[in-house]
Coordinates of C-alpha atoms in Angstrom, one line a residue:
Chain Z
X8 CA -23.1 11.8 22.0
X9 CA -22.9 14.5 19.5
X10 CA -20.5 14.8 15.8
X11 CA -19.4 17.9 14.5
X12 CA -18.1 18.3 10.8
X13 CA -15.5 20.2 9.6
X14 CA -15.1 20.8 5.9
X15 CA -12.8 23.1 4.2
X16 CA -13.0 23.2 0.5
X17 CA -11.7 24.7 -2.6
X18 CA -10.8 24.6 -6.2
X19 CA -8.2 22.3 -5.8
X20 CA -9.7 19.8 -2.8
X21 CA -12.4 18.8 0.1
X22 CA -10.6 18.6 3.3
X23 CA -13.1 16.8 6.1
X24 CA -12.3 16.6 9.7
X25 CA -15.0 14.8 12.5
X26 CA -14.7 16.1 16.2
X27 CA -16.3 14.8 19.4
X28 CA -18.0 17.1 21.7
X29 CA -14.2 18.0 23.7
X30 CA -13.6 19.6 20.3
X31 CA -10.9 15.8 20.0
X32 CA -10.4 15.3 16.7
X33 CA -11.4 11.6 15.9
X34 CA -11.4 11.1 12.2
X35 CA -10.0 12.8 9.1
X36 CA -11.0 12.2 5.1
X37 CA -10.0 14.1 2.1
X38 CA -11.2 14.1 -1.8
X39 CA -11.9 16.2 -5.0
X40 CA -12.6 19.9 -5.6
X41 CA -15.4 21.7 -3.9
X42 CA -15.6 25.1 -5.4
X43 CA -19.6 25.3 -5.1
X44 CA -20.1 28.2 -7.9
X45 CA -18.1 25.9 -10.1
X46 CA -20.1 22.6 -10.4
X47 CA -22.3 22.5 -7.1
X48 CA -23.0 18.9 -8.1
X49 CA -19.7 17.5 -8.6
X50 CA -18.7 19.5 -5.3
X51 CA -21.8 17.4 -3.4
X52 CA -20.1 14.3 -4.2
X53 CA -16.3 15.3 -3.1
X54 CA -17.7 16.7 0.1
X55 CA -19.7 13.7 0.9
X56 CA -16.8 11.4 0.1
X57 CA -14.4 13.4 2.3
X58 CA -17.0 13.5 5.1
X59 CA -17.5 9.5 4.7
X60 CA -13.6 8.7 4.8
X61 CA -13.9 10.5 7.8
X62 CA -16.3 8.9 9.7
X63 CA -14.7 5.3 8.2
X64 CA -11.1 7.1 9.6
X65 CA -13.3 8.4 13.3
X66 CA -14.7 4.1 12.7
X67 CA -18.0 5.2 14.0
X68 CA -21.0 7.1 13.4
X69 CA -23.2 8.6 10.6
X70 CA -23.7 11.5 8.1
X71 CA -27.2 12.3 9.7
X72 CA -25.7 12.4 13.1
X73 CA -23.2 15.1 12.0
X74 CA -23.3 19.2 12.6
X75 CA -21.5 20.1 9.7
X76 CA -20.3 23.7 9.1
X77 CA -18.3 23.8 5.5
X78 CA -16.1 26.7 4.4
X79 CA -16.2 26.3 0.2
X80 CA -15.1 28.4 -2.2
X81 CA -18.0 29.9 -4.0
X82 CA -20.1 30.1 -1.1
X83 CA -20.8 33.7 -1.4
X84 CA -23.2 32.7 -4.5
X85 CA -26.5 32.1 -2.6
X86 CA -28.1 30.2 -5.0
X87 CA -25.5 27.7 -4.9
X88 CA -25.1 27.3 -1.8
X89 CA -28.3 27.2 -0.9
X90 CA -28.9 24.1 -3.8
X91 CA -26.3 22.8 -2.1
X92 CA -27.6 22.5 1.0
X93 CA -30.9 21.4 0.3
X94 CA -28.5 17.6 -1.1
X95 CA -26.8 17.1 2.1
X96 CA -27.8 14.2 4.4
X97 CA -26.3 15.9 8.1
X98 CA -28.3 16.5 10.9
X99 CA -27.4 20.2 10.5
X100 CA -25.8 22.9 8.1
X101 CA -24.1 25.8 7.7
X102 CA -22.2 27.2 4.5
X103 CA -19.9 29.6 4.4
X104 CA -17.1 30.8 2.7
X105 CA -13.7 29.6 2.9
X106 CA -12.7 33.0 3.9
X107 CA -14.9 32.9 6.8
X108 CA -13.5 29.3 8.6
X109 CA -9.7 30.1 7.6
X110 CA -9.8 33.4 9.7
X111 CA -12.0 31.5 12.3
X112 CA -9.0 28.9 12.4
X113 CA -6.7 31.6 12.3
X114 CA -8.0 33.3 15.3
X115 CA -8.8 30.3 17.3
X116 CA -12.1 32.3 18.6
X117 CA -10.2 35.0 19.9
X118 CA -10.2 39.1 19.0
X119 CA -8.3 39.9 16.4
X120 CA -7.7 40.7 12.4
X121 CA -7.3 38.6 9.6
X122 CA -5.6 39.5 6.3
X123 CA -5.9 36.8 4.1
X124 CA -2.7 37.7 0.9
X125 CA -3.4 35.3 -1.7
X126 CA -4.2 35.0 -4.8
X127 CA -7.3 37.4 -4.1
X128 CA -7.6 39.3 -1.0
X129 CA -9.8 39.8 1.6
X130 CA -10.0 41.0 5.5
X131 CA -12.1 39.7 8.8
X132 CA -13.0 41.5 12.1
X133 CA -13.8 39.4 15.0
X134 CA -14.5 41.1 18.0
X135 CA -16.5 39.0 21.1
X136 CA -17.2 36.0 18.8
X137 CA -18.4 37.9 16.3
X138 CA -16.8 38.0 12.7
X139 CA -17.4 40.9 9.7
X140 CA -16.0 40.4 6.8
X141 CA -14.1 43.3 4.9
X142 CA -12.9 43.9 1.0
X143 CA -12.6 40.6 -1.0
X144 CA -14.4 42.6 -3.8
X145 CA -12.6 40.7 -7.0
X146 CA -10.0 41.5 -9.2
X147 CA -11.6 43.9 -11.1
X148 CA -12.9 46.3 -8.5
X149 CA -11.2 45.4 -5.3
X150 CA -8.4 43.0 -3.9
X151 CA -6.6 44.9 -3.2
X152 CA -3.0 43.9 -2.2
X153 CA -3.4 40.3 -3.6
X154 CA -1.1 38.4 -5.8
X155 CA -3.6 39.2 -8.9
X156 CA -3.5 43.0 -8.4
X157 CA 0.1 43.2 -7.8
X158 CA 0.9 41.4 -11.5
X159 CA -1.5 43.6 -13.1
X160 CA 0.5 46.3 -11.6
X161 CA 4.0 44.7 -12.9
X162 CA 2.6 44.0 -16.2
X163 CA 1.2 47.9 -16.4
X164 CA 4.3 49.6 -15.2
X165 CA 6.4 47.1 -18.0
X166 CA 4.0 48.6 -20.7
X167 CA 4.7 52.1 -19.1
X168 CA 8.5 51.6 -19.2
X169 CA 8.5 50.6 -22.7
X170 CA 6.9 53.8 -23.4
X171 CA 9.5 56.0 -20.8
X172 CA 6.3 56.6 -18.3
X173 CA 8.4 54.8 -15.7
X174 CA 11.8 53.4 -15.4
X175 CA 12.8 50.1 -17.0
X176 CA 14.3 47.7 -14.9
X177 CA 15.2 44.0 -14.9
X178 CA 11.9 42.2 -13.7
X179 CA 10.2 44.3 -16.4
X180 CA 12.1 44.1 -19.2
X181 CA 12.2 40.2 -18.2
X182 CA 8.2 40.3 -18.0
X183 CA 8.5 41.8 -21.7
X184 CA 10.7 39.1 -22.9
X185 CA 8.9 36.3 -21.9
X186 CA 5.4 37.9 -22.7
X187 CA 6.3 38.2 -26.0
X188 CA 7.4 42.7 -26.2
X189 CA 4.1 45.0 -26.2
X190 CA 1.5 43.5 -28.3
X191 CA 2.2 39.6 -26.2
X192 CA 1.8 41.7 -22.9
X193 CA -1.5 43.3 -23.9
X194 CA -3.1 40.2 -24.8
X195 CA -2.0 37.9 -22.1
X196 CA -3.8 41.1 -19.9
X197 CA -6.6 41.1 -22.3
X198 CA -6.8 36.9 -21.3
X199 CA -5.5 35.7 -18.3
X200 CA -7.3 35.0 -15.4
X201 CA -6.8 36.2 -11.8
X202 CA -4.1 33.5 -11.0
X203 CA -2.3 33.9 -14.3
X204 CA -1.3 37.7 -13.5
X205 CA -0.8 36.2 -9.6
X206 CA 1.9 33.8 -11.3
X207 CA 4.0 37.1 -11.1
X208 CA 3.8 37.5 -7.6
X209 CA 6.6 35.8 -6.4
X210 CA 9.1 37.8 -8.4
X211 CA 7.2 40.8 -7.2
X212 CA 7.9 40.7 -3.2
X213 CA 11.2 39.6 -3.0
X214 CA 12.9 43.1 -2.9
X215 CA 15.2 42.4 -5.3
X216 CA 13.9 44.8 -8.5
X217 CA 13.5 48.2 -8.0
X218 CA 10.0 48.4 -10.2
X219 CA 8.9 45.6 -8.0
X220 CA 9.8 46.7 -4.7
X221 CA 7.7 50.4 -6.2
X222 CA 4.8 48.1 -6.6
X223 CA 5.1 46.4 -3.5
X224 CA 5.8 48.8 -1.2
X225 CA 2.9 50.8 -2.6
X226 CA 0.7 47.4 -1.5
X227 CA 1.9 47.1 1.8
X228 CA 0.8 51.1 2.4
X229 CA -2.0 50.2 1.2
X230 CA -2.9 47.3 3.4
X231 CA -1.3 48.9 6.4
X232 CA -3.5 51.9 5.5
X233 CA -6.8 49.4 5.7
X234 CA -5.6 47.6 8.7
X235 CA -5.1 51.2 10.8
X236 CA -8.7 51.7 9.6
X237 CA -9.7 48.2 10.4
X238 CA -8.1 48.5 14.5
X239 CA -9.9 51.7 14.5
X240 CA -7.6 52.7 17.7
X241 CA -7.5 49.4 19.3
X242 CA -4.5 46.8 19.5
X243 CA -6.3 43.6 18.0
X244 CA -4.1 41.0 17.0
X245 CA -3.3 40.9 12.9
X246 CA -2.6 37.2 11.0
X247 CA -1.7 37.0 7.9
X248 CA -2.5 34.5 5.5
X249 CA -2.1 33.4 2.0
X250 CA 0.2 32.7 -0.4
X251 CA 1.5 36.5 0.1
X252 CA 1.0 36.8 3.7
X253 CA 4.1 35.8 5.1
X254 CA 5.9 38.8 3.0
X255 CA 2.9 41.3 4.4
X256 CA 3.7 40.3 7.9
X257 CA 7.8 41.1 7.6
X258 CA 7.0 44.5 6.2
X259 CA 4.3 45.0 8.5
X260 CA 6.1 43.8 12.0
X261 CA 5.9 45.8 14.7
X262 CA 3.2 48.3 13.8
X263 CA 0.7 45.9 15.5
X264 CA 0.8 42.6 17.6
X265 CA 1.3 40.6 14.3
X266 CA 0.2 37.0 15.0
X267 CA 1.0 33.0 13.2
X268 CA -2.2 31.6 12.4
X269 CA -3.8 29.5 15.0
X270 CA -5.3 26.8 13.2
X271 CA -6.6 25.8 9.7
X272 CA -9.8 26.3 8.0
X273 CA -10.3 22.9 9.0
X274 CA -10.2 24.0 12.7
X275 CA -11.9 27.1 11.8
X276 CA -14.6 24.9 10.5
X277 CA -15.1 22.4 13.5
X278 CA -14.8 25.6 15.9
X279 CA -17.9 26.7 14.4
X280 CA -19.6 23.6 14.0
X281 CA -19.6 23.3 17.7
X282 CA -21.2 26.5 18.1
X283 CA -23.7 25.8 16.0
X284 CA -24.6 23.0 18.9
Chain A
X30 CA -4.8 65.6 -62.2
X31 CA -4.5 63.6 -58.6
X32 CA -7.5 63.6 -56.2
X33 CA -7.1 62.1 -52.1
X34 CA -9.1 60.7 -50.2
X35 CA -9.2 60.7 -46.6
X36 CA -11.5 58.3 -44.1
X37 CA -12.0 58.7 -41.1
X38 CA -14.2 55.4 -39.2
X39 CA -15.4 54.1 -35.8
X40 CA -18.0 52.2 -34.5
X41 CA -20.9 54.5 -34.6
X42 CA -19.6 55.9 -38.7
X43 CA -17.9 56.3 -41.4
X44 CA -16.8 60.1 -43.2
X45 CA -14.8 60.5 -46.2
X46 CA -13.6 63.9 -47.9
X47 CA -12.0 64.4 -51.1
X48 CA -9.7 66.8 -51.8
X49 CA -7.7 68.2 -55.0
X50 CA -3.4 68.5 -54.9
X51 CA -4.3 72.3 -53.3
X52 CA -5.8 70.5 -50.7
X53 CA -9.1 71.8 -51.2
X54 CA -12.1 69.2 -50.5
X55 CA -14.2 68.8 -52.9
X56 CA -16.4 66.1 -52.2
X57 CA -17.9 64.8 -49.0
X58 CA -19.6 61.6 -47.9
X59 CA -20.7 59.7 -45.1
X60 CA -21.5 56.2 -44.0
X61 CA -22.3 53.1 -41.2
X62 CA -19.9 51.6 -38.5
X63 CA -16.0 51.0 -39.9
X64 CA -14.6 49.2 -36.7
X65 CA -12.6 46.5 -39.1
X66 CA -11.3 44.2 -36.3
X67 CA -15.2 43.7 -35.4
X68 CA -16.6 43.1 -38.7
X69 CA -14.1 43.5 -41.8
X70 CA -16.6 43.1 -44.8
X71 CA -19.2 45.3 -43.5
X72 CA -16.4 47.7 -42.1
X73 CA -15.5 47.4 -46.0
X74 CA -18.8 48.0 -47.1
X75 CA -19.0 51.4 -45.5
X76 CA -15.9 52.5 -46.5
X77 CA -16.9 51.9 -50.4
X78 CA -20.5 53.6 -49.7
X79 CA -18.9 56.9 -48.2
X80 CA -16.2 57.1 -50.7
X81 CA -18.6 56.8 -53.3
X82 CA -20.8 59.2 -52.0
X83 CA -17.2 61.7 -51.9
X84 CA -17.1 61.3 -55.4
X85 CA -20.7 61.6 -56.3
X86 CA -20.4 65.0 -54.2
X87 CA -18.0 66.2 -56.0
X88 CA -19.3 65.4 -59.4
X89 CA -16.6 63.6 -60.6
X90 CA -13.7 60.9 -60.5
X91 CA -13.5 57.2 -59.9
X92 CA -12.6 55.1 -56.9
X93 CA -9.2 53.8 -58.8
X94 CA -7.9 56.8 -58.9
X95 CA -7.6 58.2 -55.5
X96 CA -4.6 58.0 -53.1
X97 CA -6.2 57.0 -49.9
X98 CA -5.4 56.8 -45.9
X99 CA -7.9 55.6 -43.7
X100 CA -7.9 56.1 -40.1
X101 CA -9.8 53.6 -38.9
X102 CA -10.6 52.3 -35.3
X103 CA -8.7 48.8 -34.5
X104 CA -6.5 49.3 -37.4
X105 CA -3.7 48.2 -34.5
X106 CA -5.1 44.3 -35.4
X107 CA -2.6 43.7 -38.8
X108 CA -4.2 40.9 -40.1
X109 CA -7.4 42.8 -40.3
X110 CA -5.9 45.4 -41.6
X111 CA -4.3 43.6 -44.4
X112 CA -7.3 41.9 -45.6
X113 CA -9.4 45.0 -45.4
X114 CA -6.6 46.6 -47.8
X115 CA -6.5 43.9 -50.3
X116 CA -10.5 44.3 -51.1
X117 CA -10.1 48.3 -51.6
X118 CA -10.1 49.5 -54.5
X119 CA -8.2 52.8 -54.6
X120 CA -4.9 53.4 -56.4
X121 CA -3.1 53.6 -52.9
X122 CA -4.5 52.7 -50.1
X123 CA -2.5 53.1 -46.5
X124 CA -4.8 52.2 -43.2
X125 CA -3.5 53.3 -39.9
X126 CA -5.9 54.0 -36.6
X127 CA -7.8 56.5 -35.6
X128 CA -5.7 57.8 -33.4
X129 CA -3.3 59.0 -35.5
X130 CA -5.2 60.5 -38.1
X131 CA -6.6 62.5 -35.2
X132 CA -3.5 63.6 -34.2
X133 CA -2.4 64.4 -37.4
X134 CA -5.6 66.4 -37.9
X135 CA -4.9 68.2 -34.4
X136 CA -1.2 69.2 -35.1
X137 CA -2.2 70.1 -38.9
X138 CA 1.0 68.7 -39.4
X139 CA 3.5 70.7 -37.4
X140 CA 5.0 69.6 -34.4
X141 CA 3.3 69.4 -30.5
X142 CA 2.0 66.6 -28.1
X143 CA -2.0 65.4 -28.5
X144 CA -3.3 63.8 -25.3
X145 CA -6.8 62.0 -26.4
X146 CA -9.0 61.4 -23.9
X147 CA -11.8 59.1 -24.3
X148 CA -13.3 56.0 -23.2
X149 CA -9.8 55.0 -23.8
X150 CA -6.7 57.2 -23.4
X151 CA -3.3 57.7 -26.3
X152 CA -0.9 60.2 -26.8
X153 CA 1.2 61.0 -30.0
X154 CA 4.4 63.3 -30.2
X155 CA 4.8 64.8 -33.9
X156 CA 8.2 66.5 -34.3
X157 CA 9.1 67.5 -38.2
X158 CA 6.4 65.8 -39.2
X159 CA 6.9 61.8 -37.7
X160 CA 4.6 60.9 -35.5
X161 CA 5.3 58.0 -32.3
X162 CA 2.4 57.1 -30.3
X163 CA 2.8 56.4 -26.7
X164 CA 0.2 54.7 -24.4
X165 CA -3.1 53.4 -25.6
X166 CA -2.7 49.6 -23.8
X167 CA -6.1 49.1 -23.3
X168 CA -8.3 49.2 -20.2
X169 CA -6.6 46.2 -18.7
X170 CA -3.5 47.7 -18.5
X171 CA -3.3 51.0 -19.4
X172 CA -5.5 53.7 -21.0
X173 CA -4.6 56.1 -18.5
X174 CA -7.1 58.8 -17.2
X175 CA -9.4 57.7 -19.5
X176 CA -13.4 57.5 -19.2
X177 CA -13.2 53.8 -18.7
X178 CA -10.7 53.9 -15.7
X179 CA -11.7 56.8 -13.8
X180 CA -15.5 54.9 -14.2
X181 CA -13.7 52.3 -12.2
X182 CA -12.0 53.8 -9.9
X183 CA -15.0 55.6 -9.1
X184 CA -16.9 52.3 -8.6
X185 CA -13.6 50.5 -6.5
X186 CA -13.9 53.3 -4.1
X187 CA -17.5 53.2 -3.7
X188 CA -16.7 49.7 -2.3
X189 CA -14.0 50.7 -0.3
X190 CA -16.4 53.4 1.2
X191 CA -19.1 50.8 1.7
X192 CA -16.3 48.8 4.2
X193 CA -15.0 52.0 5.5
X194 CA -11.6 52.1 4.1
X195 CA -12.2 55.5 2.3
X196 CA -15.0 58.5 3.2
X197 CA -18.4 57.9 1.8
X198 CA -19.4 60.9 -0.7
X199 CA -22.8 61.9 -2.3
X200 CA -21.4 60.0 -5.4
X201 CA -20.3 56.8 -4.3
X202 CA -23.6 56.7 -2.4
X203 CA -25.7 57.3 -5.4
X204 CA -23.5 54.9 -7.8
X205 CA -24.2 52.2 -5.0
X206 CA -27.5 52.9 -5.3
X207 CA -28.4 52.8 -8.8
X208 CA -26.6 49.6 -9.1
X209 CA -28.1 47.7 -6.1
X210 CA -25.5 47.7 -3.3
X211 CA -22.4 45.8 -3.1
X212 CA -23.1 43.0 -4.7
X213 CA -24.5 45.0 -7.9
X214 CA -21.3 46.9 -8.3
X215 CA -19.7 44.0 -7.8
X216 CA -21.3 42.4 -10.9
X217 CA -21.5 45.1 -12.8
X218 CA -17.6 45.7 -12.4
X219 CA -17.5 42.0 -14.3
X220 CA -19.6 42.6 -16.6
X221 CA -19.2 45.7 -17.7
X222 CA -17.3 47.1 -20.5
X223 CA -14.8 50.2 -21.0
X224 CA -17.4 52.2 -22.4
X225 CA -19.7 51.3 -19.6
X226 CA -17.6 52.4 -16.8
X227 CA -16.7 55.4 -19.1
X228 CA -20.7 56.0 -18.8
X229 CA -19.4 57.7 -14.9
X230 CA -16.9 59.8 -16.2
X231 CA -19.2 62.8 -17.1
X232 CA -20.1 62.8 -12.8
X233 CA -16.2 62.6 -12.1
X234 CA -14.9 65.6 -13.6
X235 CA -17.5 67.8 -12.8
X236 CA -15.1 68.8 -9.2
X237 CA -18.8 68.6 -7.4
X238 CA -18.2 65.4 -5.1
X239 CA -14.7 65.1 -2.5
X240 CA -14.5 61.5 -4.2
X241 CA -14.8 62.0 -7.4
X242 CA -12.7 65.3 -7.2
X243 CA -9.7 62.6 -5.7
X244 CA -10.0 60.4 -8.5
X245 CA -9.7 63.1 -10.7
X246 CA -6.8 64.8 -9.7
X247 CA -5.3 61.7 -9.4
X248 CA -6.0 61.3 -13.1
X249 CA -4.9 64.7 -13.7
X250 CA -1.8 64.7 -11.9
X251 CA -0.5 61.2 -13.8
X252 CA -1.4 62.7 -17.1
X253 CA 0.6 66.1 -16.1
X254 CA 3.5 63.4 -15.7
X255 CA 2.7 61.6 -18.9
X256 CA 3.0 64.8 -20.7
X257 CA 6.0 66.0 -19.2
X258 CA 7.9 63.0 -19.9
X259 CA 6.9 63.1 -23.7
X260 CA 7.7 66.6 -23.4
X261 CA 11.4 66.1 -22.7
X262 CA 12.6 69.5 -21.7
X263 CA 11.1 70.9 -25.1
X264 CA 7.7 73.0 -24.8
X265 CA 5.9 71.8 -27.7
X266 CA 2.1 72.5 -27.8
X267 CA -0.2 70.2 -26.5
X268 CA -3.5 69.5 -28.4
X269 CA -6.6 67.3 -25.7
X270 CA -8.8 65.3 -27.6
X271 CA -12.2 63.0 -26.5
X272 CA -14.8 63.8 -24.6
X273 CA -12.9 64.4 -21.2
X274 CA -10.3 66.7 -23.4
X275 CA -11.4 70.0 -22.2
X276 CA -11.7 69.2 -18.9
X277 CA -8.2 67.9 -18.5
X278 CA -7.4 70.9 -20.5
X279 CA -8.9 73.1 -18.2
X280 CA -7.1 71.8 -14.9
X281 CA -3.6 71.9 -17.3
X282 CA -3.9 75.1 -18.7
X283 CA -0.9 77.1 -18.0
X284 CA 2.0 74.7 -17.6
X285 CA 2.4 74.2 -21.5
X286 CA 1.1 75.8 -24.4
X287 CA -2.0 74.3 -24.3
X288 CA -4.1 74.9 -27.9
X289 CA -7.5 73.5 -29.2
X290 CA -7.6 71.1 -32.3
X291 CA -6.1 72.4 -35.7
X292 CA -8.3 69.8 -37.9
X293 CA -10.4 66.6 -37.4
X294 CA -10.0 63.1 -37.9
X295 CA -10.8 63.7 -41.8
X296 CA -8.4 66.4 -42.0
X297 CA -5.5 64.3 -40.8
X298 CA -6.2 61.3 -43.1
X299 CA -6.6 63.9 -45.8
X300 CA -3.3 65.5 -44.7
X301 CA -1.5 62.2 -44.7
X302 CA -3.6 61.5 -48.1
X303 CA -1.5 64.1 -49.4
X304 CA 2.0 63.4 -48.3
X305 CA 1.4 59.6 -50.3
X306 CA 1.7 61.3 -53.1

């Protein structure tokens, strides 16, 4: 009888999940953080302890019996996840990255798109089975879309209004406030991190502020613009995901056959553990 | 008998001119790196060394008695610029950036609009001789149509060509090259700083390449809306600075009075020198 693993991990936790071979779900664990890139070691241990409750939750089996697929966070650093795979005990492998087994989830195995609206951003293609990966470049260079990029935008255009480049409006002059004028706004840019300018998000896609809805709507062009090229003529199904992806799909409804995810990671996970059988 | 002196320092030198009440210089000197929010002592140091060398040039005179303005790069970081001041020496000392004693060396003191364009980008309106500077927010947030942002723009879209979501060009195919693929641009794009990316602005404003040439009228275009907003119905001349100055010059040529530099750097602290006394 053969054991497939699911994990799904992250910065904030280690989801684990133990199917038989019917794809039945028979045992689920959860622990720590498992951002690879991070602390691979410390990741080791919160995947193995997630993938033990499981088996103690399945009440059968053993880690070297398992076909384990993980999605982590951090993954795309190939020294890491390659030490990472030399310290597990399963029977077999595969790493990938948690952008690869949430649009596998989301799909369910099926054609179709995947925008994933978060924090960062990043796009999938799967087309008989097979998945390609799209954009997901950073915050610096890429991302385009995602919660990170659109503060940067809000805090850019609220510098620009306090010079008369662009219109004041509430949200910015809010944004000014709180930042502390100017000189508070160019250093929290100068410091924060990726989620810290995504904190704005929120306020950005509600419609409510007419800087914010200029920002917005420029971002949903955008993506519509690299979704048209990413159907290249063809009517694959789009899901959105992500902290942002629910306000991408509204704006977006209608152009395509816009889809609810499927499954999780998670299932995205165990899906391709079974092919890996 | 009152003698100025004017200082003009960044992070590659130091120059200093003395002139007589006529406005005459009389003395000229030269020294290291002034940057004083990098290294205030040394930045200091230089300032003394130049100033001395002024004086030693012009045969005569001693550092307490000249009336002094220094524009020196990160002069914008007060508490830098108040403990350089208190270890100067000079009868009157006033320390404001770069920027503005540029401008004030471009204008020569009457009024018009200088657009510099550098690694980093500012703009200063002088109208009956105040001066307000506008943008300059740093390459986070602002510094538009600088070096530094059209360097990354250049590499962003070199990525997005790389997944299809915008036409490859003979650029973006040679930047991708010369920094190892994806996942060098990538890395370089977090690594990097302004004046790096500023390194592929030369290759941008050439018009040569269909990507480059988008990025730059792009760049173009927002600093033709810039302008016109700091214009304000008025038709005041407009003076480009930096090393990407003529070439925005050259594509805005014609839709103001569009002149070359009155003075340098030195001139304008000299200039403002004067008007302390």
């Amino acid at each position: 009888m053969s054991y497939f693993l699911g994990i799904d991990g992250g910065g904030t936790g280690c989801r684990a999940a133990i199917a038989d071979g019917e794809g039945r779900i028979i045992g689920q664990g959860a622990a720590g953080p498992a951002n690879i890139s991070v602390e691979t070691e410390g990741a080791c241990a919160n995947i193995l302890a997630a993938a033990r409750a499981a088996l103690q939750d399945a009440g059968h089996g053993h880690l070297d019996e398992l076909t384990a697929v993980l999605g982590l966070a951090g993954a795309n650093v190939t020294a890491a996840a390659r030490s990472l795979r030399a310290m597990l005990p399963f029977r077999r492998t595969r790493i990938v990255t948690d952008a690869v087994t949430a649009a596998t989830g989301a799909l369910g195995g099926g054609d179709g798109i995947v925008a994933a609206m978060g924090t960062g951003s990043v796009f999938a293609v799967q087309i008989g089975g097979e998945m390609r990966q799209y954009g997901g470049r950073g915050f610096v260079l890429g991302d385009e879309g995602s919660g990170a990029v659109l503060g940067r935008a809000l805090l850019a255009e609220a510098l620009r209004a306090e010079d008369g480049f662009a219109p004041m409006s509430p949200l910015l002059q809010a944004v000014l406030d709180e930042l502390g004028g100017i000189e508070g706004v160019i250093s929290f840019g100068f410091r924060a991190r990726p989620a810290e300018f995504a904190g704005f998000a929120p306020r950005i896609v509600t419609g409510d502020d007419p800087a914010a809805e200029r920002i917005f709507a420029g971002a949903v062009a955008e993506i519509r613009g690299m979704i048209d090229t990413l159907q290249a003529g063809r009517d694959l199904p789009v899901v959105f995901l992500g902290g942002l992806g629910t306000h991408y799909a509204a704006r977006l409804q209608g152009l395509w056959r816009v889809r609810p995810p499927k499954g999780s990671g998670l299932d995205g996970a165990l899906h391709l553990a079974r092919q890996e059988a």
